[in-house]
mmCIF file with all atom_site columns, C-alpha atoms in Angstrom:
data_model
loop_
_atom_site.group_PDB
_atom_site.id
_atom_site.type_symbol
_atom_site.label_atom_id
_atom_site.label_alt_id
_atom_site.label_comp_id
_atom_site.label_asym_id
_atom_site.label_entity_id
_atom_site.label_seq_id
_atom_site.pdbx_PDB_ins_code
_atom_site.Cartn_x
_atom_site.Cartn_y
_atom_site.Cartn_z
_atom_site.occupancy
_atom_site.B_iso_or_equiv
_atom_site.pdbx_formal_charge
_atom_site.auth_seq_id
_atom_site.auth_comp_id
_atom_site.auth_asym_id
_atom_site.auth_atom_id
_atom_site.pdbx_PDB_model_num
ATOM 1   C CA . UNK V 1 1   ? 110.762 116.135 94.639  1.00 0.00 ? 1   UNK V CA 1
ATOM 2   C CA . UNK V 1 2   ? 107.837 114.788 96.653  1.00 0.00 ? 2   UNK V CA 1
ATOM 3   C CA . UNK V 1 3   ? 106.455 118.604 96.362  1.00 0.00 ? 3   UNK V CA 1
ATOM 4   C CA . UNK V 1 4   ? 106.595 118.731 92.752  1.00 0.00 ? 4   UNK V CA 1
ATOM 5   C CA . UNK V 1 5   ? 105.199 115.461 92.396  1.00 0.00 ? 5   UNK V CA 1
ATOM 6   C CA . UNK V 1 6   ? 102.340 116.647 94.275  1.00 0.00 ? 6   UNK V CA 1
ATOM 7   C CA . UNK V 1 7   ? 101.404 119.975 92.625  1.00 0.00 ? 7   UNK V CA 1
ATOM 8   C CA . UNK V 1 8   ? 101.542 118.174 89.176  1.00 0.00 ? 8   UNK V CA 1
ATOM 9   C CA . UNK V 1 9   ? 99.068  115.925 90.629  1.00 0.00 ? 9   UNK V CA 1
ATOM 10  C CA . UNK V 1 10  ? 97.173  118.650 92.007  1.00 0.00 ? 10  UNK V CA 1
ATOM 11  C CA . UNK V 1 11  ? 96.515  119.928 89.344  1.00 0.00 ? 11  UNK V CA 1
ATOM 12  C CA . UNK V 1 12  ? 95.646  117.569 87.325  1.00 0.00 ? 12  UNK V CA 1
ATOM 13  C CA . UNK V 1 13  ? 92.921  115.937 89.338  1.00 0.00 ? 13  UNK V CA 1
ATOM 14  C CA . UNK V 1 14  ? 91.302  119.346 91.678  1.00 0.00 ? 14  UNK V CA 1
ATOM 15  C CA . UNK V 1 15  ? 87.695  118.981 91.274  1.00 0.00 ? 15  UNK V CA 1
ATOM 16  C CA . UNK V 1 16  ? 87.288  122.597 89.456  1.00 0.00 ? 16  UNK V CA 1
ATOM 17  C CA . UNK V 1 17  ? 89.384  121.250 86.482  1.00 0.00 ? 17  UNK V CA 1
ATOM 18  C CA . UNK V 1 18  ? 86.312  118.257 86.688  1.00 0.00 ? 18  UNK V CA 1
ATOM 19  C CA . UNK V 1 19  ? 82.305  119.815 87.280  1.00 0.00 ? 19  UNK V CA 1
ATOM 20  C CA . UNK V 1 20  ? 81.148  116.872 85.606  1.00 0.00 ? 20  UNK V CA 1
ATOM 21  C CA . UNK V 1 21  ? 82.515  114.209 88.238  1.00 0.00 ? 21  UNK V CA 1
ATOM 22  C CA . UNK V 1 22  ? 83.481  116.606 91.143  1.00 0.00 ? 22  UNK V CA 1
ATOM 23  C CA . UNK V 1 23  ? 82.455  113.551 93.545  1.00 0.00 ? 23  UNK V CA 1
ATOM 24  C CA . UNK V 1 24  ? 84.762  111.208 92.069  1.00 0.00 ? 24  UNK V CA 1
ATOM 25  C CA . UNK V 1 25  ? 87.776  113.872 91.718  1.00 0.00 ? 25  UNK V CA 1
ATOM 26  C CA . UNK V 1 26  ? 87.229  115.300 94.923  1.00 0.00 ? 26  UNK V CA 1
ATOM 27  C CA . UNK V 1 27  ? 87.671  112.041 96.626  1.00 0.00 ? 27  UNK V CA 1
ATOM 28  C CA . UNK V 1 28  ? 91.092  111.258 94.793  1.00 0.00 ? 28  UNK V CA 1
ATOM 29  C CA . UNK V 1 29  ? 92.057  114.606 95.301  1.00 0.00 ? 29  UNK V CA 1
ATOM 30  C CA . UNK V 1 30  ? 91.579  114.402 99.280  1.00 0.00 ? 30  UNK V CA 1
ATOM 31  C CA . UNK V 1 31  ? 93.375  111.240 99.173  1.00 0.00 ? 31  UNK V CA 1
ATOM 32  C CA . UNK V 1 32  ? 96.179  112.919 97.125  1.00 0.00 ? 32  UNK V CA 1
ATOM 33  C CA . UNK V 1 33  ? 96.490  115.587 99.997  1.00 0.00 ? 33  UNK V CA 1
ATOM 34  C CA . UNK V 1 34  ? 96.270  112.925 102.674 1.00 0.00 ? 34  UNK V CA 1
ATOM 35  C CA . UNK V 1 35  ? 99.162  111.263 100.956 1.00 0.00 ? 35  UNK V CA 1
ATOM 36  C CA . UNK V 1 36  ? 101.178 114.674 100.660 1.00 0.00 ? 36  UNK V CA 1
ATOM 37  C CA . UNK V 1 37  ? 100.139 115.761 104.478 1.00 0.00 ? 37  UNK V CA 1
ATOM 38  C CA . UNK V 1 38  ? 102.457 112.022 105.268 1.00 0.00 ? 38  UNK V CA 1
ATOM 39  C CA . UNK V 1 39  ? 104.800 112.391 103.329 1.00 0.00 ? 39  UNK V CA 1
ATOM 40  C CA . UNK V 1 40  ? 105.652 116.114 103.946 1.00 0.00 ? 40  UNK V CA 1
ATOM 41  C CA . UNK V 1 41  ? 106.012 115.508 107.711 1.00 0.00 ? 41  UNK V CA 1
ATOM 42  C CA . UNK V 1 42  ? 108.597 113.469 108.939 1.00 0.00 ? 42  UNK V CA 1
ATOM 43  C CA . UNK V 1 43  ? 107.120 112.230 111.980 1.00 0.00 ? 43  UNK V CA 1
ATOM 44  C CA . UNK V 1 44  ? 104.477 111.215 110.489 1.00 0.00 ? 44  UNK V CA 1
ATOM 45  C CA . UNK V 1 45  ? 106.803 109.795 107.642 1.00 0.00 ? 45  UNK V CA 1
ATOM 46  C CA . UNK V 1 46  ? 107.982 107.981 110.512 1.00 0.00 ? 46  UNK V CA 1
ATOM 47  C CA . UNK V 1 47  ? 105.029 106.455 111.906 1.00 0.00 ? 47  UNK V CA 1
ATOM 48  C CA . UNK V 1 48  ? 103.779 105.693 108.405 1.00 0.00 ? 48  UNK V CA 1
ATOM 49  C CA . UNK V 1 49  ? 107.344 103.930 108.088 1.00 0.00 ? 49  UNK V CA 1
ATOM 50  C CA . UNK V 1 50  ? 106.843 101.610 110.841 1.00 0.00 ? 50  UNK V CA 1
ATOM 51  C CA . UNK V 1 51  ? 103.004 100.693 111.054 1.00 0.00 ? 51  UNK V CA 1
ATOM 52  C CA . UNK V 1 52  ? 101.395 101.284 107.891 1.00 0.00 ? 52  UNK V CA 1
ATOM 53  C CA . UNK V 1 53  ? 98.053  103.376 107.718 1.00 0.00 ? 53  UNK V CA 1
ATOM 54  C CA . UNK V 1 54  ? 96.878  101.822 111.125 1.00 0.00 ? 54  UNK V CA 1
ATOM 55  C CA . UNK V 1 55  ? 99.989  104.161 112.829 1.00 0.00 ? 55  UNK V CA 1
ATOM 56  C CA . UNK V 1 56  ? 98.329  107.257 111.154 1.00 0.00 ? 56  UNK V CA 1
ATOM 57  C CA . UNK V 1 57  ? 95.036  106.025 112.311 1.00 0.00 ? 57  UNK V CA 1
ATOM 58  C CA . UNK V 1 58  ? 96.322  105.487 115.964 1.00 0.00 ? 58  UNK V CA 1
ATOM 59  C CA . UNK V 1 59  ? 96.315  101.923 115.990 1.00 0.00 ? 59  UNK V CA 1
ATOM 60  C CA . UNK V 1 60  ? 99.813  101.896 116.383 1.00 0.00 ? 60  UNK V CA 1
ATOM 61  C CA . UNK V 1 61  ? 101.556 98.417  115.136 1.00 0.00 ? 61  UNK V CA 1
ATOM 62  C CA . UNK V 1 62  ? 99.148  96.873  113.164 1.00 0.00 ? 62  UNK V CA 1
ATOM 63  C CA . UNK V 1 63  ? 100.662 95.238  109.665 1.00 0.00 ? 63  UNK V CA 1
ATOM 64  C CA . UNK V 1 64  ? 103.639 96.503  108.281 1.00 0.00 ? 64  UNK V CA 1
ATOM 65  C CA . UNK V 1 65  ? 102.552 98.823  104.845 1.00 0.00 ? 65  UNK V CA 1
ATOM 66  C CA . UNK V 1 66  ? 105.200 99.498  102.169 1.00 0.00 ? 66  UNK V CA 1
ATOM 67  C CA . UNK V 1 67  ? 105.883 103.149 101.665 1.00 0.00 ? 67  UNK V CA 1
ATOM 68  C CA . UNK V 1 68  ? 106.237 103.150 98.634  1.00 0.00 ? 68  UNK V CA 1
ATOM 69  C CA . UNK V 1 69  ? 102.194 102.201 97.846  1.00 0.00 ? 69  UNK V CA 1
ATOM 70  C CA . UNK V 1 70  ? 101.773 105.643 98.763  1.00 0.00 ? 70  UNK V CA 1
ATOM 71  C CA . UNK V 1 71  ? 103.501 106.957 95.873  1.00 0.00 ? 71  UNK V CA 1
ATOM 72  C CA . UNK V 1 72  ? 101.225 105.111 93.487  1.00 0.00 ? 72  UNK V CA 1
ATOM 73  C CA . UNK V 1 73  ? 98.914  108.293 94.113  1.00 0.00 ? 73  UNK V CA 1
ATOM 74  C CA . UNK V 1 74  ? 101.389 110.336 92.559  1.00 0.00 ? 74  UNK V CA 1
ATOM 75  C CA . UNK V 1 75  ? 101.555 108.305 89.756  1.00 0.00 ? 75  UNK V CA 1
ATOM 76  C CA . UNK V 1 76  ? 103.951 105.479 88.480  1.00 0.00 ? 76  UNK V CA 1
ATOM 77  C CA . UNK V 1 77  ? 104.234 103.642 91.567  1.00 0.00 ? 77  UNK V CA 1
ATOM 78  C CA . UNK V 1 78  ? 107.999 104.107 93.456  1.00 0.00 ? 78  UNK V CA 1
ATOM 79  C CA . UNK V 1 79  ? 111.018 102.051 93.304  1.00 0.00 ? 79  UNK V CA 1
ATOM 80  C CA . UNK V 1 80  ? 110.809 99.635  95.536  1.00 0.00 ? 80  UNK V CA 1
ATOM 81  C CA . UNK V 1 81  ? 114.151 98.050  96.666  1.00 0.00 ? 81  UNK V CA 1
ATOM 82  C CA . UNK V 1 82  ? 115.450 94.800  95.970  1.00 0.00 ? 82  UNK V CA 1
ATOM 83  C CA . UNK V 1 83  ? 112.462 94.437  93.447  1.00 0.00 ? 83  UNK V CA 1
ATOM 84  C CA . UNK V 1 84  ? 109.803 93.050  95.484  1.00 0.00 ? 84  UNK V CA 1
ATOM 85  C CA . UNK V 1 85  ? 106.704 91.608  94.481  1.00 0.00 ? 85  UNK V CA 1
ATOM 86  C CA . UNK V 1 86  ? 103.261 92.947  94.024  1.00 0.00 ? 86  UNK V CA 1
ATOM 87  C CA . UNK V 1 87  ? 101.591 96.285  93.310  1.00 0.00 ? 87  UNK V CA 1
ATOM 88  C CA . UNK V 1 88  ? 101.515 98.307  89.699  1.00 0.00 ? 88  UNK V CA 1
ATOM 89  C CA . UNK V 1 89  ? 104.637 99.308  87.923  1.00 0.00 ? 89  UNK V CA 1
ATOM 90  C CA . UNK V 1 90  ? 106.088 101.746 85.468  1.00 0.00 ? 90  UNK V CA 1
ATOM 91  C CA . UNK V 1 91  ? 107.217 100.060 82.491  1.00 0.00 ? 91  UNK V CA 1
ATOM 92  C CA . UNK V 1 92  ? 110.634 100.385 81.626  1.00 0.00 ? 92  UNK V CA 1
ATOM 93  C CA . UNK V 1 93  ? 111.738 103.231 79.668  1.00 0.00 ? 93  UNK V CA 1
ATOM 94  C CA . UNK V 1 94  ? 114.727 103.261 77.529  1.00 0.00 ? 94  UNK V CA 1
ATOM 95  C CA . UNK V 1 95  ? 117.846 104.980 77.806  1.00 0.00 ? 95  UNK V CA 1
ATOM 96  C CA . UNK V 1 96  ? 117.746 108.865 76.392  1.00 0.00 ? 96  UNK V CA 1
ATOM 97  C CA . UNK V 1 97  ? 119.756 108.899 73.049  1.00 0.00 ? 97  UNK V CA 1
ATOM 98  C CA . UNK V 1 98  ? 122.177 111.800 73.099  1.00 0.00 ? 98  UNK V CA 1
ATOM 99  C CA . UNK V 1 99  ? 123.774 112.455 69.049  1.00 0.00 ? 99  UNK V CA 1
ATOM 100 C CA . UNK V 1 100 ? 125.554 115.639 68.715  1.00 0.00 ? 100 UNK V CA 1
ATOM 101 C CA . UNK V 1 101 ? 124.701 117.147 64.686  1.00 0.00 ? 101 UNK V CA 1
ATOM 102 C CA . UNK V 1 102 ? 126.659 120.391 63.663  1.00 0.00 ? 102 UNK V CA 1
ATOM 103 C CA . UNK V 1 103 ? 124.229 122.347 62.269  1.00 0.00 ? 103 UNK V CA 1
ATOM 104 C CA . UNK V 1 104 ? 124.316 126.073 60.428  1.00 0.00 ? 104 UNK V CA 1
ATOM 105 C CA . UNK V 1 105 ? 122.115 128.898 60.740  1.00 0.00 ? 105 UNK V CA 1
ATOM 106 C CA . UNK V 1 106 ? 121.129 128.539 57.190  1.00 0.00 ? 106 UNK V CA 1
ATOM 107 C CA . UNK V 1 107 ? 120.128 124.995 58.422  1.00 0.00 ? 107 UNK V CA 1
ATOM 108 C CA . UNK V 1 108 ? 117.718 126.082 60.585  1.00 0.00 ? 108 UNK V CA 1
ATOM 109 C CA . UNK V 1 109 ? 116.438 129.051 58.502  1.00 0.00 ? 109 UNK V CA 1
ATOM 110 C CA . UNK V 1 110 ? 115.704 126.436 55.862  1.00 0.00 ? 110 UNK V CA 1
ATOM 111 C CA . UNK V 1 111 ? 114.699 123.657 57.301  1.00 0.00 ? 111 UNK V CA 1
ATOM 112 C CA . UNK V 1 112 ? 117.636 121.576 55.894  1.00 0.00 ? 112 UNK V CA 1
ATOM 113 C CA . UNK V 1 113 ? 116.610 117.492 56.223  1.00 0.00 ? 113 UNK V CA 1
ATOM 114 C CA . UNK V 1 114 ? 119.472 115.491 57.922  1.00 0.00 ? 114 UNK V CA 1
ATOM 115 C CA . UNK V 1 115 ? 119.681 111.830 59.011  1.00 0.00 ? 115 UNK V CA 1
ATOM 116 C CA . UNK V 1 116 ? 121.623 110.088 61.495  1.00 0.00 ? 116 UNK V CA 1
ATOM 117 C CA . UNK V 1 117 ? 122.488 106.836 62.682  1.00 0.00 ? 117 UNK V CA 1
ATOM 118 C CA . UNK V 1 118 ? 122.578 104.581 65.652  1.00 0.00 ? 118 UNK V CA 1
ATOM 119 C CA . UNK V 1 119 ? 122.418 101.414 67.225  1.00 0.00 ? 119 UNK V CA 1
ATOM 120 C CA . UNK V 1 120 ? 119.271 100.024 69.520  1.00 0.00 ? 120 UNK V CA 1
ATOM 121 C CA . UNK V 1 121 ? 118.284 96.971  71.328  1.00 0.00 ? 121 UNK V CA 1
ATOM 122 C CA . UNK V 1 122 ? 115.563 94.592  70.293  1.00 0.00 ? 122 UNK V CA 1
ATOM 123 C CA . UNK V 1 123 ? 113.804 91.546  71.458  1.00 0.00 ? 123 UNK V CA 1
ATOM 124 C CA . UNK V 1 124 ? 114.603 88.553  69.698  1.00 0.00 ? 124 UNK V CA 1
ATOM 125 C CA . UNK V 1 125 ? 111.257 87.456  67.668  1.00 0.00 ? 125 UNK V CA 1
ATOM 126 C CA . UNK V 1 126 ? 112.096 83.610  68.438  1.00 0.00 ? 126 UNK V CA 1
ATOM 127 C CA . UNK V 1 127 ? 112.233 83.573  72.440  1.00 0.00 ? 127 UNK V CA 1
ATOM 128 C CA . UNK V 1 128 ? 110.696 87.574  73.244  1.00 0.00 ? 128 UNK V CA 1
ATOM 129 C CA . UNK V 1 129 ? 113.640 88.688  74.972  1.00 0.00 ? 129 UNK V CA 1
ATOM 130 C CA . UNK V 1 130 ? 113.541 86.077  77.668  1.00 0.00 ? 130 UNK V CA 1
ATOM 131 C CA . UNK V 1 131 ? 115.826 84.074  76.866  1.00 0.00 ? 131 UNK V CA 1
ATOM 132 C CA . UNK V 1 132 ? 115.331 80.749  75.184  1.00 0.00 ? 132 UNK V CA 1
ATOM 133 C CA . UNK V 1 133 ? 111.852 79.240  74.008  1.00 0.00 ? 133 UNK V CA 1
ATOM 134 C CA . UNK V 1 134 ? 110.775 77.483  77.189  1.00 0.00 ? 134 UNK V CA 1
ATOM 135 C CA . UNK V 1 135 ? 111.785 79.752  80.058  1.00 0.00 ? 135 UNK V CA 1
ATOM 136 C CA . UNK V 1 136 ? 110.222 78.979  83.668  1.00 0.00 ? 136 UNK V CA 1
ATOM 137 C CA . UNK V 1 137 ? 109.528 81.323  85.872  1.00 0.00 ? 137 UNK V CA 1
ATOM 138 C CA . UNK V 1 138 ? 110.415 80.384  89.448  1.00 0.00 ? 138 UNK V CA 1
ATOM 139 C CA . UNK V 1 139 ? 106.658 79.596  91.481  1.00 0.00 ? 139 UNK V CA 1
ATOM 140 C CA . UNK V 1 140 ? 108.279 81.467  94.430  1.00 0.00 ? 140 UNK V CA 1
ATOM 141 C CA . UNK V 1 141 ? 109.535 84.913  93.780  1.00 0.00 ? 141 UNK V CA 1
ATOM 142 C CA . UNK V 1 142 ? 107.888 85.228  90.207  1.00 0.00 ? 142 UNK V CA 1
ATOM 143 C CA . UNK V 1 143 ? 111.503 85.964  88.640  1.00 0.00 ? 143 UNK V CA 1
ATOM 144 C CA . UNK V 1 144 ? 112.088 88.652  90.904  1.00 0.00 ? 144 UNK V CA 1
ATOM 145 C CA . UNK V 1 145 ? 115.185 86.735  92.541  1.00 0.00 ? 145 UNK V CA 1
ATOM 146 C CA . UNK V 1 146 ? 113.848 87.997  95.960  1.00 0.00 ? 146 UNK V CA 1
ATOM 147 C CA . UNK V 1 147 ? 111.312 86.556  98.275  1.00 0.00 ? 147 UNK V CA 1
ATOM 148 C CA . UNK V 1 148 ? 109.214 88.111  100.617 1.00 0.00 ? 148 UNK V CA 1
ATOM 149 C CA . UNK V 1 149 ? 109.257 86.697  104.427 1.00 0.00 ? 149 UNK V CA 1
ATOM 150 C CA . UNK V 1 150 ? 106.035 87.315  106.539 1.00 0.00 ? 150 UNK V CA 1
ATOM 151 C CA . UNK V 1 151 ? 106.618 86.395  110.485 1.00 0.00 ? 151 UNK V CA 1
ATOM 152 C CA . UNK V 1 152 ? 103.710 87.314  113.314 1.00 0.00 ? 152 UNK V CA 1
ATOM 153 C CA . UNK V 1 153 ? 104.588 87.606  116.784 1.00 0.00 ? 153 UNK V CA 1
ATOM 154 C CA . UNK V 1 154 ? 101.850 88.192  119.210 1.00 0.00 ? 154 UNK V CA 1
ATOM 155 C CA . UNK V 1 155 ? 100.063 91.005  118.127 1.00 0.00 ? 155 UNK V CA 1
ATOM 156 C CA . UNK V 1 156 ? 103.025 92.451  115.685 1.00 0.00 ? 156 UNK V CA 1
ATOM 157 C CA . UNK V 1 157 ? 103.770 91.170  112.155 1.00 0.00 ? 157 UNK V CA 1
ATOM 158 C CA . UNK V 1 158 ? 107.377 91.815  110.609 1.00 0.00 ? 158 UNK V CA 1
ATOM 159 C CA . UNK V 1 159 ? 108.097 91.257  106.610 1.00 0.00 ? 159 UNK V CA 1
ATOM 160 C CA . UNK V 1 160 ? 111.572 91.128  105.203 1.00 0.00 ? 160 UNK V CA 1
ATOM 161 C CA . UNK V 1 161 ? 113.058 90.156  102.072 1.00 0.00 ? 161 UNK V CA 1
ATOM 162 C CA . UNK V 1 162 ? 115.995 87.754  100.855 1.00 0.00 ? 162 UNK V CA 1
ATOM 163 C CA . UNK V 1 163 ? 117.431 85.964  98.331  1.00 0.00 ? 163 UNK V CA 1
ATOM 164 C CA . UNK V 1 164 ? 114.942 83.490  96.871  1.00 0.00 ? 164 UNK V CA 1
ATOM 165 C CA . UNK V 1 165 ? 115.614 79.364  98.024  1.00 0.00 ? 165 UNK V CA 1
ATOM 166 C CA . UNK V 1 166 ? 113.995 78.009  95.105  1.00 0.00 ? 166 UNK V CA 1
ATOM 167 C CA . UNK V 1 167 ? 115.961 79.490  91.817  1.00 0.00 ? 167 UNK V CA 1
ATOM 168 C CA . UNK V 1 168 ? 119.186 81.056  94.587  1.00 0.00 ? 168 UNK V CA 1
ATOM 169 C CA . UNK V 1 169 ? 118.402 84.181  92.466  1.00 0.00 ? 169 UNK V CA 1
#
């Protein structure tokens, strides 16, 4: 998956496929193969896991990064678990619609018209799909339901996530 992800990638931004901004596409490129070279190894996986970019660097425990930023080089940003805050996301796609239609060979050879039918979700005009008309948003976790704990000891810094205080998610 991760291999895939990369070659699409690859391809899209080698310098070659760019002579008019090689500088700029050879840049994003090298960090695309940085990203790969991690990701691909699982010691270095590892290391990446536990201290960020300051492990790969050989600083050992520095902050604590979120593996999943890396995948914003391949484009679309991760899952992240528990739906933490921060960094870009994919939008929300919808649901493939599936409809089986008998159709003839003289259909096709013809280019016969046919309509179907079904049923889809929309956002209500009045409140925009969230809700009601005057919706707060919880100050804490955003509306994510989960919120992020930061705690430094010493020289090491360890984030975890729970249920948010303020709305009880």
């Amino acid at each position: 998956d991760i291999k895939r992800a990369y070659y699409k990638k690859a391809r899209l931004l080698h310098p070659d496929k760019h002579p008019n901004e090689i500088n700029k596409y050879q840049a994003k490129f090298q960090e695309l193969q940085k990203a790969y070279e991690t990701l691909s190894d699982p010691s270095k996986r590892k290391l990446y896991d536990k201290f960020g970019e300051q492990g790969l660097k050989g600083g050992g425990g520095g902050g604590m990064g979120d593996i999943f930023d890396m995948f914003d080089v391949f484009g679309g940003g991760g899952h992240r678990r528990g739906g933490g805050g921060g960094g870009r996301r994919a939008p929300k796609k919808a649901p493939i619609i599936r409809k089986f239609l008998d159709v003839t060979l003289e259909d096709f050879y013809h280019g016969t018209k046919k309509e179907i039918e079904y049923e889809r979700m929309q956002c209500c005009r009045e409140c925009d799909g969230k809700g009601g008309k005057k919706v707060v948003t919880c100050s804490t976790c955003h509306g994510t339901g989960r919120q992020t704990v930061i705690q430094r000891m010493g020289y090491m810094t360890m984030q975890s996530q729970r249920d948010c205080s303020t709305c009880d998610a």
